[in-house]
Amino acid sequence: MSTVRIIGAPTDYGANRRGVDMGPSAIRYAGLADQLTSAGVDPVDAGDLVVPRAEERDPDADAPSEWNAKFLRETADVCRRLAEEVDETLAAGNVPLALGGDHSIAIGSLVGSARDAEIGAVWFDAHADLNTPSTTPSGNVHGMPLAAALGLGEFADTEWANASGLSPENVALVGLRSVDGAEADLLREGDFAVYTMSDIDERGITAVTEEAMATAAAGVDGVHVSLDLDWLDPNEAPGVGTPVRGGVTYREAHSAMEIVDETASLRSMELVEVNPTLDQHNETAELATELAASAFGKRVI
Ligand SMILES: NC(=[NH2+])NCCC[C@H](N)C(=O)O
Ligand SMILES: [Mn+2]
Ligand SMILES: [Mn+2]
């Protein structure tokens, strides 16, 4: 039985709306450990990383002055510690499951997962999260983690560049429907495997997810699955800070996570962007726990 180590990263530094730092608690209270147990894995809870309150900090401290990236120093600090936890979890032969927090924590998951291995990544998200401090429309780092972990643009000068055994040919983005101008250029020109909602409409979630997982897994040691809850339609997942209409349904989401399990290449995973202050009766957190269970092998019979 594999052991899944839960690591909470209660940040909201990277998001425009506060409250996503309560995600790890909400996901635990929604029954994450029981769901994982019912999936046939053994959950171990590593607790939460210590994350200072945003109120204690200056959003612009230490970042190069021309950079539009709020709380970058704080985000870097959390991600450094998360990367360490993820790396140690893998070294012990276990599977890390990080709980956000906003999506900026993915920098830490990706860097940690890729520290001693070549990895791929599948990004289930309405957004591409490929902005950099010069292309971001918002200055919110949760719109930048994939660019940061790949060392794109200004991120080439940071500790993350070349630190990671992750390259664009092994990155698949699934469910896109809100992409900024510079991100669209990157996706058109780059080596990424890109699946918009239209591709899901045309080809079906099963074919798209199978191809995404196969592309991410090709020639590498394993795949990091990053699940941003705003990937789902806001009707299913209202508790997120940047909802976008037209997302995947409840059943499509489960179907995709079942394929993640069947591909048997899952190395590390994260559940991000659950914001309890925007949720209804914790249902988005509950959904996150169910989807994790599907990804780790839960079936009806
Ligand atoms: N992880 C997320 N929810 N990202 C939303 C990003 C929104 C927008 N593209 C931005 O860069 O500000
Ligand atoms: Mn998103
Ligand atoms: Mn995201």
PDB file of C-alpha atoms and ligand atoms in Angstrom:
ATOM      1  CA  MET A   1       0.000   0.000   0.000  1.00  0.00           C
ATOM      2  CA  SER A   2       1.482   3.352  -0.875  1.00  0.00           C
ATOM      3  CA  THR A   3       1.722   6.107   1.694  1.00  0.00           C
ATOM      4  CA  VAL A   4       0.432   9.532   0.731  1.00  0.00           C
ATOM      5  CA  ARG A   5       1.972  12.321   2.775  1.00  0.00           C
ATOM      6  CA  ILE A   6      -0.262  15.364   3.151  1.00  0.00           C
ATOM      7  CA  ILE A   7       1.591  18.690   3.354  1.00  0.00           C
ATOM      8  CA  GLY A   8      -0.446  21.848   3.963  1.00  0.00           C
ATOM      9  CA  ALA A   9       0.754  25.144   2.489  1.00  0.00           C
ATOM     10  CA  PRO A  10      -1.710  27.713   3.843  1.00  0.00           C
ATOM     11  CA  THR A  11      -0.810  30.739   1.709  1.00  0.00           C
ATOM     12  CA  ASP A  12      -2.869  33.473   0.142  1.00  0.00           C
ATOM     13  CA  TYR A  13       0.077  35.636  -0.905  1.00  0.00           C
ATOM     14  CA  GLY A  14      -0.399  34.802  -4.567  1.00  0.00           C
ATOM     15  CA  ALA A  15      -4.121  35.434  -4.964  1.00  0.00           C
ATOM     16  CA  ASN A  16      -6.194  38.552  -5.431  1.00  0.00           C
ATOM     17  CA  ARG A  17      -8.863  37.458  -2.958  1.00  0.00           C
ATOM     18  CA  ARG A  18      -8.046  36.570   0.611  1.00  0.00           C
ATOM     19  CA  GLY A  19      -9.057  33.359   2.356  1.00  0.00           C
ATOM     20  CA  VAL A  20      -7.459  30.663   0.235  1.00  0.00           C
ATOM     21  CA  ASP A  21      -4.985  30.181   3.099  1.00  0.00           C
ATOM     22  CA  MET A  22      -7.797  28.350   4.902  1.00  0.00           C
ATOM     23  CA  GLY A  23      -7.842  25.711   2.160  1.00  0.00           C
ATOM     24  CA  PRO A  24      -5.752  23.064   3.954  1.00  0.00           C
ATOM     25  CA  SER A  25      -8.056  23.096   6.999  1.00  0.00           C
ATOM     26  CA  ALA A  26     -11.190  22.999   4.878  1.00  0.00           C
ATOM     27  CA  ILE A  27      -9.886  20.097   2.803  1.00  0.00           C
ATOM     28  CA  ARG A  28      -8.926  18.133   5.902  1.00  0.00           C
ATOM     29  CA  TYR A  29     -12.299  18.797   7.584  1.00  0.00           C
ATOM     30  CA  ALA A  30     -14.033  17.668   4.401  1.00  0.00           C
ATOM     31  CA  GLY A  31     -12.594  14.217   5.040  1.00  0.00           C
ATOM     32  CA  LEU A  32      -9.400  13.957   3.017  1.00  0.00           C
ATOM     33  CA  ALA A  33      -7.810  11.224   5.129  1.00  0.00           C
ATOM     34  CA  ASP A  34     -10.939   9.030   5.016  1.00  0.00           C
ATOM     35  CA  GLN A  35     -11.249   9.519   1.273  1.00  0.00           C
ATOM     36  CA  LEU A  36      -7.632   8.509   0.745  1.00  0.00           C
ATOM     37  CA  THR A  37      -8.083   5.485   2.972  1.00  0.00           C
ATOM     38  CA  SER A  38     -11.104   4.433   0.933  1.00  0.00           C
ATOM     39  CA  ALA A  39      -8.916   4.749  -2.171  1.00  0.00           C
ATOM     40  CA  GLY A  40      -6.639   2.091  -0.697  1.00  0.00           C
ATOM     41  CA  VAL A  41      -3.695   4.295   0.231  1.00  0.00           C
ATOM     42  CA  ASP A  42      -2.308   5.103   3.625  1.00  0.00           C
ATOM     43  CA  PRO A  43      -2.540   8.819   4.467  1.00  0.00           C
ATOM     44  CA  VAL A  44       0.002  10.435   6.764  1.00  0.00           C
ATOM     45  CA  ASP A  45      -0.453  14.065   7.724  1.00  0.00           C
ATOM     46  CA  ALA A  46       2.695  16.187   7.921  1.00  0.00           C
ATOM     47  CA  GLY A  47       0.708  19.215   9.119  1.00  0.00           C
ATOM     48  CA  ASP A  48       1.027  22.692   7.693  1.00  0.00           C
ATOM     49  CA  LEU A  49       4.068  24.743   6.799  1.00  0.00           C
ATOM     50  CA  VAL A  50       4.332  27.836   8.958  1.00  0.00           C
ATOM     51  CA  VAL A  51       3.214  30.756   6.832  1.00  0.00           C
ATOM     52  CA  PRO A  52       3.319  34.299   8.258  1.00  0.00           C
ATOM     53  CA  ARG A  53       0.146  36.349   7.874  1.00  0.00           C
ATOM     54  CA  ALA A  54       0.134  38.627   4.840  1.00  0.00           C
ATOM     55  CA  GLU A  55      -0.713  41.486   7.225  1.00  0.00           C
ATOM     56  CA  GLU A  56       2.693  41.128   8.862  1.00  0.00           C
ATOM     57  CA  ARG A  57       4.462  41.536   5.555  1.00  0.00           C
ATOM     58  CA  ASP A  58       5.124  44.140   2.892  1.00  0.00           C
ATOM     59  CA  PRO A  59       3.952  42.876  -0.507  1.00  0.00           C
ATOM     60  CA  ASP A  60       6.747  44.718  -2.329  1.00  0.00           C
ATOM     61  CA  ALA A  61       9.688  43.937  -0.072  1.00  0.00           C
ATOM     62  CA  ASP A  62      12.815  42.582  -1.696  1.00  0.00           C
ATOM     63  CA  ALA A  63      11.474  41.932  -5.192  1.00  0.00           C
ATOM     64  CA  PRO A  64      13.429  43.798  -7.859  1.00  0.00           C
ATOM     65  CA  SER A  65      11.622  47.159  -7.958  1.00  0.00           C
ATOM     66  CA  GLU A  66      10.519  46.839 -11.571  1.00  0.00           C
ATOM     67  CA  TRP A  67       8.915  43.448 -10.918  1.00  0.00           C
ATOM     68  CA  ASN A  68       5.161  43.210 -10.653  1.00  0.00           C
ATOM     69  CA  ALA A  69       4.915  40.184  -8.363  1.00  0.00           C
ATOM     70  CA  LYS A  70       3.276  40.718  -4.979  1.00  0.00           C
ATOM     71  CA  PHE A  71       4.718  38.896  -1.952  1.00  0.00           C
ATOM     72  CA  LEU A  72       7.357  37.244  -4.113  1.00  0.00           C
ATOM     73  CA  ARG A  73       9.819  36.968  -1.235  1.00  0.00           C
ATOM     74  CA  GLU A  74       7.253  35.334   1.054  1.00  0.00           C
ATOM     75  CA  THR A  75       6.146  33.010  -1.734  1.00  0.00           C
ATOM     76  CA  ALA A  76       9.745  32.027  -2.443  1.00  0.00           C
ATOM     77  CA  ASP A  77      10.276  31.275   1.233  1.00  0.00           C
ATOM     78  CA  VAL A  78       7.215  28.999   1.466  1.00  0.00           C
ATOM     79  CA  CYS A  79       8.078  27.289  -1.809  1.00  0.00           C
ATOM     80  CA  ARG A  80      11.634  26.611  -0.690  1.00  0.00           C
ATOM     81  CA  ARG A  81      10.312  24.805   2.389  1.00  0.00           C
ATOM     82  CA  LEU A  82       7.586  22.999   0.454  1.00  0.00           C
ATOM     83  CA  ALA A  83      10.152  21.801  -2.106  1.00  0.00           C
ATOM     84  CA  GLU A  84      12.192  20.389   0.756  1.00  0.00           C
ATOM     85  CA  GLU A  85       9.176  18.506   2.174  1.00  0.00           C
ATOM     86  CA  VAL A  86       8.205  17.155  -1.235  1.00  0.00           C
ATOM     87  CA  ASP A  87      11.743  16.018  -1.950  1.00  0.00           C
ATOM     88  CA  GLU A  88      12.061  14.301   1.444  1.00  0.00           C
ATOM     89  CA  THR A  89       8.692  12.605   1.025  1.00  0.00           C
ATOM     90  CA  LEU A  90       9.742  11.180  -2.330  1.00  0.00           C
ATOM     91  CA  ALA A  91      13.144  10.148  -1.001  1.00  0.00           C
ATOM     92  CA  ALA A  92      11.353   8.120   1.690  1.00  0.00           C
ATOM     93  CA  GLY A  93       9.400   6.312  -1.027  1.00  0.00           C
ATOM     94  CA  ASN A  94       6.104   8.082  -0.352  1.00  0.00           C
ATOM     95  CA  VAL A  95       3.798  10.230  -2.465  1.00  0.00           C
ATOM     96  CA  PRO A  96       3.505  13.924  -1.597  1.00  0.00           C
ATOM     97  CA  LEU A  97       0.064  15.567  -1.697  1.00  0.00           C
ATOM     98  CA  ALA A  98       0.338  19.329  -1.163  1.00  0.00           C
ATOM     99  CA  LEU A  99      -2.703  21.330  -0.099  1.00  0.00           C
ATOM    100  CA  GLY A 100      -2.975  24.990  -1.038  1.00  0.00           C
ATOM    101  CA  GLY A 101      -3.178  27.688  -0.553  1.00  0.00           C
ATOM    102  CA  ASP A 102      -3.136  29.561  -3.788  1.00  0.00           C
ATOM    103  CA  HIS A 103      -1.515  28.126  -6.894  1.00  0.00           C
ATOM    104  CA  SER A 104       1.836  29.837  -6.266  1.00  0.00           C
ATOM    105  CA  ILE A 105       2.711  26.867  -4.037  1.00  0.00           C
ATOM    106  CA  ALA A 106       3.113  24.814  -7.217  1.00  0.00           C
ATOM    107  CA  ILE A 107       6.559  26.367  -7.604  1.00  0.00           C
ATOM    108  CA  GLY A 108       7.575  24.471  -4.473  1.00  0.00           C
ATOM    109  CA  SER A 109       5.853  21.220  -5.454  1.00  0.00           C
ATOM    110  CA  LEU A 110       7.370  21.226  -8.919  1.00  0.00           C
ATOM    111  CA  VAL A 111      10.871  22.171  -7.835  1.00  0.00           C
ATOM    112  CA  GLY A 112      10.786  19.572  -5.048  1.00  0.00           C
ATOM    113  CA  SER A 113       9.346  16.830  -7.242  1.00  0.00           C
ATOM    114  CA  ALA A 114      11.937  17.541  -9.958  1.00  0.00           C
ATOM    115  CA  ARG A 115      14.947  17.916  -7.690  1.00  0.00           C
ATOM    116  CA  ASP A 116      16.255  14.378  -8.078  1.00  0.00           C
ATOM    117  CA  ALA A 117      14.306  13.289 -11.136  1.00  0.00           C
ATOM    118  CA  GLU A 118      13.048  14.169 -14.560  1.00  0.00           C
ATOM    119  CA  ILE A 119       9.344  14.847 -14.287  1.00  0.00           C
ATOM    120  CA  GLY A 120       6.348  15.826 -16.351  1.00  0.00           C
ATOM    121  CA  ALA A 121       3.393  17.918 -15.195  1.00  0.00           C
ATOM    122  CA  VAL A 122      -0.297  17.993 -15.983  1.00  0.00           C
ATOM    123  CA  TRP A 123      -1.971  21.293 -15.164  1.00  0.00           C
ATOM    124  CA  PHE A 124      -5.739  20.918 -14.694  1.00  0.00           C
ATOM    125  CA  ASP A 125      -6.814  24.552 -14.636  1.00  0.00           C
ATOM    126  CA  ALA A 126      -8.979  27.193 -16.295  1.00  0.00           C
ATOM    127  CA  HIS A 127      -5.795  29.282 -16.445  1.00  0.00           C
ATOM    128  CA  ALA A 128      -2.326  28.691 -17.895  1.00  0.00           C
ATOM    129  CA  ASP A 129      -0.429  30.281 -14.955  1.00  0.00           C
ATOM    130  CA  LEU A 130       2.386  31.123 -17.359  1.00  0.00           C
ATOM    131  CA  ASN A 131       2.644  34.842 -16.676  1.00  0.00           C
ATOM    132  CA  THR A 132       5.883  36.467 -15.583  1.00  0.00           C
ATOM    133  CA  PRO A 133       6.410  39.722 -13.653  1.00  0.00           C
ATOM    134  CA  SER A 134       6.482  41.621 -16.958  1.00  0.00           C
ATOM    135  CA  THR A 135       3.423  40.004 -18.562  1.00  0.00           C
ATOM    136  CA  THR A 136       1.106  39.623 -15.541  1.00  0.00           C
ATOM    137  CA  PRO A 137      -2.087  41.670 -15.687  1.00  0.00           C
ATOM    138  CA  SER A 138      -2.488  41.429 -11.899  1.00  0.00           C
ATOM    139  CA  GLY A 139       0.857  41.040 -10.147  1.00  0.00           C
ATOM    140  CA  ASN A 140      -0.589  37.922  -8.496  1.00  0.00           C
ATOM    141  CA  VAL A 141       1.977  35.137  -8.325  1.00  0.00           C
ATOM    142  CA  HIS A 142      -0.718  32.427  -8.549  1.00  0.00           C
ATOM    143  CA  GLY A 143      -0.861  33.366 -12.241  1.00  0.00           C
ATOM    144  CA  MET A 144       2.879  32.625 -12.646  1.00  0.00           C
ATOM    145  CA  PRO A 145       3.916  29.294 -11.040  1.00  0.00           C
ATOM    146  CA  LEU A 146       4.360  27.273 -14.207  1.00  0.00           C
ATOM    147  CA  ALA A 147       6.530  30.018 -15.735  1.00  0.00           C
ATOM    148  CA  ALA A 148       8.530  30.260 -12.508  1.00  0.00           C
ATOM    149  CA  ALA A 149       9.199  26.531 -12.220  1.00  0.00           C
ATOM    150  CA  LEU A 150      10.274  26.437 -15.868  1.00  0.00           C
ATOM    151  CA  GLY A 151      12.529  29.482 -15.454  1.00  0.00           C
ATOM    152  CA  LEU A 152      10.759  31.436 -18.206  1.00  0.00           C
ATOM    153  CA  GLY A 153      11.238  35.169 -18.805  1.00  0.00           C
ATOM    154  CA  GLU A 154      12.550  37.055 -15.780  1.00  0.00           C
ATOM    155  CA  PHE A 155      12.377  33.830 -13.802  1.00  0.00           C
ATOM    156  CA  ALA A 156      15.513  32.737 -15.667  1.00  0.00           C
ATOM    157  CA  ASP A 157      17.458  34.797 -13.133  1.00  0.00           C
ATOM    158  CA  THR A 158      15.921  33.163 -10.055  1.00  0.00           C
ATOM    159  CA  GLU A 159      16.835  30.153  -7.933  1.00  0.00           C
ATOM    160  CA  TRP A 160      14.146  28.144  -9.742  1.00  0.00           C
ATOM    161  CA  ALA A 161      15.660  28.234 -13.206  1.00  0.00           C
ATOM    162  CA  ASN A 162      17.552  25.080 -14.138  1.00  0.00           C
ATOM    163  CA  ALA A 163      16.875  23.770 -10.636  1.00  0.00           C
ATOM    164  CA  SER A 164      14.195  21.595 -12.050  1.00  0.00           C
ATOM    165  CA  GLY A 165      14.091  18.475 -14.192  1.00  0.00           C
ATOM    166  CA  LEU A 166      10.964  19.728 -15.892  1.00  0.00           C
ATOM    167  CA  SER A 167      10.757  20.934 -19.464  1.00  0.00           C
ATOM    168  CA  PRO A 168       7.857  22.235 -21.569  1.00  0.00           C
ATOM    169  CA  GLU A 169       7.665  19.105 -23.778  1.00  0.00           C
ATOM    170  CA  ASN A 170       6.518  17.231 -20.690  1.00  0.00           C
ATOM    171  CA  VAL A 171       3.957  19.807 -19.599  1.00  0.00           C
ATOM    172  CA  ALA A 172       0.287  19.410 -20.551  1.00  0.00           C
ATOM    173  CA  LEU A 173      -2.372  21.996 -19.732  1.00  0.00           C
ATOM    174  CA  VAL A 174      -5.955  20.723 -19.626  1.00  0.00           C
ATOM    175  CA  GLY A 175      -9.187  22.704 -19.543  1.00  0.00           C
ATOM    176  CA  LEU A 176      -7.935  26.173 -20.458  1.00  0.00           C
ATOM    177  CA  ARG A 177     -10.535  28.885 -20.953  1.00  0.00           C
ATOM    178  CA  SER A 178      -8.966  32.067 -19.574  1.00  0.00           C
ATOM    179  CA  VAL A 179      -5.574  32.835 -21.071  1.00  0.00           C
ATOM    180  CA  ASP A 180      -3.800  36.197 -21.154  1.00  0.00           C
ATOM    181  CA  GLY A 181      -2.178  37.585 -24.325  1.00  0.00           C
ATOM    182  CA  ALA A 182       1.438  36.759 -23.555  1.00  0.00           C
ATOM    183  CA  GLU A 183       0.427  33.316 -22.270  1.00  0.00           C
ATOM    184  CA  ALA A 184      -1.379  32.617 -25.538  1.00  0.00           C
ATOM    185  CA  ASP A 185       1.792  33.516 -27.479  1.00  0.00           C
ATOM    186  CA  LEU A 186       3.810  31.120 -25.330  1.00  0.00           C
ATOM    187  CA  LEU A 187       1.271  28.336 -25.743  1.00  0.00           C
ATOM    188  CA  ARG A 188       1.166  28.828 -29.520  1.00  0.00           C
ATOM    189  CA  GLU A 189       4.938  28.951 -29.949  1.00  0.00           C
ATOM    190  CA  GLY A 190       6.060  26.632 -27.191  1.00  0.00           C
ATOM    191  CA  ASP A 191       6.402  22.894 -26.821  1.00  0.00           C
ATOM    192  CA  PHE A 192       3.526  22.549 -24.374  1.00  0.00           C
ATOM    193  CA  ALA A 193       0.669  20.113 -24.940  1.00  0.00           C
ATOM    194  CA  VAL A 194      -2.386  22.365 -24.771  1.00  0.00           C
ATOM    195  CA  TYR A 195      -5.997  21.280 -24.351  1.00  0.00           C
ATOM    196  CA  THR A 196      -8.634  23.968 -24.128  1.00  0.00           C
ATOM    197  CA  MET A 197     -12.251  23.384 -23.123  1.00  0.00           C
ATOM    198  CA  SER A 198     -13.040  23.207 -26.853  1.00  0.00           C
ATOM    199  CA  ASP A 199     -10.704  20.229 -27.185  1.00  0.00           C
ATOM    200  CA  ILE A 200     -12.530  18.552 -24.316  1.00  0.00           C
ATOM    201  CA  ASP A 201     -15.871  19.318 -25.980  1.00  0.00           C
ATOM    202  CA  GLU A 202     -14.704  17.850 -29.274  1.00  0.00           C
ATOM    203  CA  ARG A 203     -12.640  14.872 -28.168  1.00  0.00           C
ATOM    204  CA  GLY A 204     -14.027  14.071 -24.741  1.00  0.00           C
ATOM    205  CA  ILE A 205     -12.322  14.226 -21.367  1.00  0.00           C
ATOM    206  CA  THR A 206     -11.100  10.622 -21.567  1.00  0.00           C
ATOM    207  CA  ALA A 207      -9.112  10.948 -24.789  1.00  0.00           C
ATOM    208  CA  VAL A 208      -7.737  14.345 -23.789  1.00  0.00           C
ATOM    209  CA  THR A 209      -6.592  13.229 -20.340  1.00  0.00           C
ATOM    210  CA  GLU A 210      -5.051  10.017 -21.668  1.00  0.00           C
ATOM    211  CA  GLU A 211      -3.037  12.013 -24.195  1.00  0.00           C
ATOM    212  CA  ALA A 212      -2.070  14.666 -21.632  1.00  0.00           C
ATOM    213  CA  MET A 213      -0.821  12.065 -19.150  1.00  0.00           C
ATOM    214  CA  ALA A 214       1.048  10.127 -21.848  1.00  0.00           C
ATOM    215  CA  THR A 215       2.766  13.289 -23.101  1.00  0.00           C
ATOM    216  CA  ALA A 216       3.728  14.345 -19.588  1.00  0.00           C
ATOM    217  CA  ALA A 217       5.020  10.875 -18.715  1.00  0.00           C
ATOM    218  CA  ALA A 218       7.017  10.307 -21.906  1.00  0.00           C
ATOM    219  CA  GLY A 219      10.644   9.553 -21.056  1.00  0.00           C
ATOM    220  CA  VAL A 220      10.532  10.871 -17.472  1.00  0.00           C
ATOM    221  CA  ASP A 221      10.415   9.342 -13.987  1.00  0.00           C
ATOM    222  CA  GLY A 222       6.901  10.421 -13.092  1.00  0.00           C
ATOM    223  CA  VAL A 223       4.204  13.068 -13.360  1.00  0.00           C
ATOM    224  CA  HIS A 224       3.192  15.885 -11.045  1.00  0.00           C
ATOM    225  CA  VAL A 225      -0.551  16.538 -11.163  1.00  0.00           C
ATOM    226  CA  SER A 226      -1.582  20.065 -10.294  1.00  0.00           C
ATOM    227  CA  LEU A 227      -5.307  20.408  -9.699  1.00  0.00           C
ATOM    228  CA  ASP A 228      -6.620  23.959  -9.492  1.00  0.00           C
ATOM    229  CA  LEU A 229     -10.242  23.691  -8.349  1.00  0.00           C
ATOM    230  CA  ASP A 230     -11.210  26.488 -10.755  1.00  0.00           C
ATOM    231  CA  TRP A 231     -10.658  23.873 -13.473  1.00  0.00           C
ATOM    232  CA  LEU A 232     -14.210  22.772 -12.673  1.00  0.00           C
ATOM    233  CA  ASP A 233     -17.259  24.756 -13.582  1.00  0.00           C
ATOM    234  CA  PRO A 234     -18.133  27.293 -10.854  1.00  0.00           C
ATOM    235  CA  ASN A 235     -21.473  25.525 -10.441  1.00  0.00           C
ATOM    236  CA  GLU A 236     -19.577  22.508  -9.125  1.00  0.00           C
ATOM    237  CA  ALA A 237     -16.756  24.394  -7.411  1.00  0.00           C
ATOM    238  CA  PRO A 238     -17.934  27.819  -6.236  1.00  0.00           C
ATOM    239  CA  GLY A 239     -15.265  28.212  -3.556  1.00  0.00           C
ATOM    240  CA  VAL A 240     -12.450  29.593  -5.710  1.00  0.00           C
ATOM    241  CA  GLY A 241     -11.049  33.109  -6.104  1.00  0.00           C
ATOM    242  CA  THR A 242     -10.899  33.308  -9.895  1.00  0.00           C
ATOM    243  CA  PRO A 243     -13.916  31.366 -11.198  1.00  0.00           C
ATOM    244  CA  VAL A 244     -14.432  31.086 -14.953  1.00  0.00           C
ATOM    245  CA  ARG A 245     -17.671  29.810 -16.468  1.00  0.00           C
ATOM    246  CA  GLY A 246     -17.669  26.853 -18.812  1.00  0.00           C
ATOM    247  CA  GLY A 247     -15.485  24.459 -16.855  1.00  0.00           C
ATOM    248  CA  VAL A 248     -15.524  20.684 -16.616  1.00  0.00           C
ATOM    249  CA  THR A 249     -18.400  18.908 -14.934  1.00  0.00           C
ATOM    250  CA  TYR A 250     -18.304  16.826 -11.784  1.00  0.00           C
ATOM    251  CA  ARG A 251     -18.306  13.603 -13.760  1.00  0.00           C
ATOM    252  CA  GLU A 252     -15.663  14.769 -16.247  1.00  0.00           C
ATOM    253  CA  ALA A 253     -13.394  15.718 -13.369  1.00  0.00           C
ATOM    254  CA  HIS A 254     -13.722  12.273 -11.779  1.00  0.00           C
ATOM    255  CA  SER A 255     -13.191  10.592 -15.102  1.00  0.00           C
ATOM    256  CA  ALA A 256      -9.964  12.555 -15.625  1.00  0.00           C
ATOM    257  CA  MET A 257      -8.692  11.673 -12.143  1.00  0.00           C
ATOM    258  CA  GLU A 258      -9.471   7.998 -12.751  1.00  0.00           C
ATOM    259  CA  ILE A 259      -7.281   8.180 -15.836  1.00  0.00           C
ATOM    260  CA  VAL A 260      -4.539   9.809 -13.756  1.00  0.00           C
ATOM    261  CA  ASP A 261      -4.657   6.707 -11.552  1.00  0.00           C
ATOM    262  CA  GLU A 262      -4.778   4.277 -14.472  1.00  0.00           C
ATOM    263  CA  THR A 263      -1.730   5.867 -16.081  1.00  0.00           C
ATOM    264  CA  ALA A 264       0.237   4.782 -13.004  1.00  0.00           C
ATOM    265  CA  SER A 265       2.784   7.555 -13.434  1.00  0.00           C
ATOM    266  CA  LEU A 266       1.579   9.826 -10.606  1.00  0.00           C
ATOM    267  CA  ARG A 267       4.599  11.022  -8.634  1.00  0.00           C
ATOM    268  CA  SER A 268       3.240  13.987  -6.700  1.00  0.00           C
ATOM    269  CA  MET A 269       0.026  15.970  -6.561  1.00  0.00           C
ATOM    270  CA  GLU A 270      -1.459  19.176  -5.254  1.00  0.00           C
ATOM    271  CA  LEU A 271      -4.944  20.549  -4.627  1.00  0.00           C
ATOM    272  CA  VAL A 272      -5.019  24.332  -4.820  1.00  0.00           C
ATOM    273  CA  GLU A 273      -7.217  27.425  -4.821  1.00  0.00           C
ATOM    274  CA  VAL A 274      -9.971  26.161  -2.483  1.00  0.00           C
ATOM    275  CA  ASN A 275     -11.210  29.341  -0.785  1.00  0.00           C
ATOM    276  CA  PRO A 276     -13.562  28.540   2.129  1.00  0.00           C
ATOM    277  CA  THR A 277     -14.711  32.179   2.411  1.00  0.00           C
ATOM    278  CA  LEU A 278     -16.245  31.890  -1.053  1.00  0.00           C
ATOM    279  CA  ASP A 279     -17.471  28.297  -0.728  1.00  0.00           C
ATOM    280  CA  GLN A 280     -20.929  26.930   0.022  1.00  0.00           C
ATOM    281  CA  HIS A 281     -20.986  24.509   2.966  1.00  0.00           C
ATOM    282  CA  ASN A 282     -17.418  23.400   2.208  1.00  0.00           C
ATOM    283  CA  GLU A 283     -18.543  21.664  -0.974  1.00  0.00           C
ATOM    284  CA  THR A 284     -15.508  22.715  -3.032  1.00  0.00           C
ATOM    285  CA  ALA A 285     -13.190  21.327  -0.370  1.00  0.00           C
ATOM    286  CA  GLU A 286     -15.231  18.119  -0.321  1.00  0.00           C
ATOM    287  CA  LEU A 287     -14.965  17.866  -4.073  1.00  0.00           C
ATOM    288  CA  ALA A 288     -11.198  18.266  -3.809  1.00  0.00           C
ATOM    289  CA  THR A 289     -11.031  15.292  -1.425  1.00  0.00           C
ATOM    290  CA  GLU A 290     -13.171  13.153  -3.725  1.00  0.00           C
ATOM    291  CA  LEU A 291     -11.073  13.983  -6.757  1.00  0.00           C
ATOM    292  CA  ALA A 292      -7.883  13.164  -4.888  1.00  0.00           C
ATOM    293  CA  ALA A 293      -9.403   9.793  -3.973  1.00  0.00           C
ATOM    294  CA  SER A 294     -10.163   9.076  -7.630  1.00  0.00           C
ATOM    295  CA  ALA A 295      -6.608  10.019  -8.593  1.00  0.00           C
ATOM    296  CA  PHE A 296      -5.274   7.604  -5.982  1.00  0.00           C
ATOM    297  CA  GLY A 297      -7.426   4.717  -7.163  1.00  0.00           C
ATOM    298  CA  LYS A 298     -10.861   4.888  -5.534  1.00  0.00           C
ATOM    299  CA  ARG A 299     -13.503   3.074  -7.553  1.00  0.00           C
ATOM    300  CA  VAL A 300     -17.170   2.207  -6.990  1.00  0.00           C
ATOM    301  CA  ILE A 301     -16.491  -1.528  -6.756  1.00  0.00           C
TER     302      ILE A 301
HETATM  303  N1  LIG B   1      -4.083  30.013 -10.152  1.00  0.00           N
HETATM  304  C1  LIG B   1      -4.974  30.893 -10.578  1.00  0.00           C
HETATM  305  N2  LIG B   1      -6.208  30.881 -10.141  1.00  0.00           N
HETATM  306  N3  LIG B   1      -4.553  31.784 -11.464  1.00  0.00           N
HETATM  307  C2  LIG B   1      -5.364  32.837 -11.986  1.00  0.00           C
HETATM  308  C3  LIG B   1      -4.559  33.745 -12.859  1.00  0.00           C
HETATM  309  C4  LIG B   1      -5.382  34.845 -13.439  1.00  0.00           C
HETATM  310  C5  LIG B   1      -4.638  35.740 -14.418  1.00  0.00           C
HETATM  311  N4  LIG B   1      -4.209  34.999 -15.569  1.00  0.00           N
HETATM  312  C6  LIG B   1      -3.450  36.401 -13.737  1.00  0.00           C
HETATM  313  O1  LIG B   1      -2.333  36.104 -14.083  1.00  0.00           O
HETATM  314  O2  LIG B   1      -3.625  37.208 -12.854  1.00  0.00           O
HETATM  315 MN    MN B   2      -7.008  28.688 -12.211  1.00  0.00          MN
HETATM  316 MN    MN B   3      -4.051  27.970 -11.384  1.00  0.00          MN
END
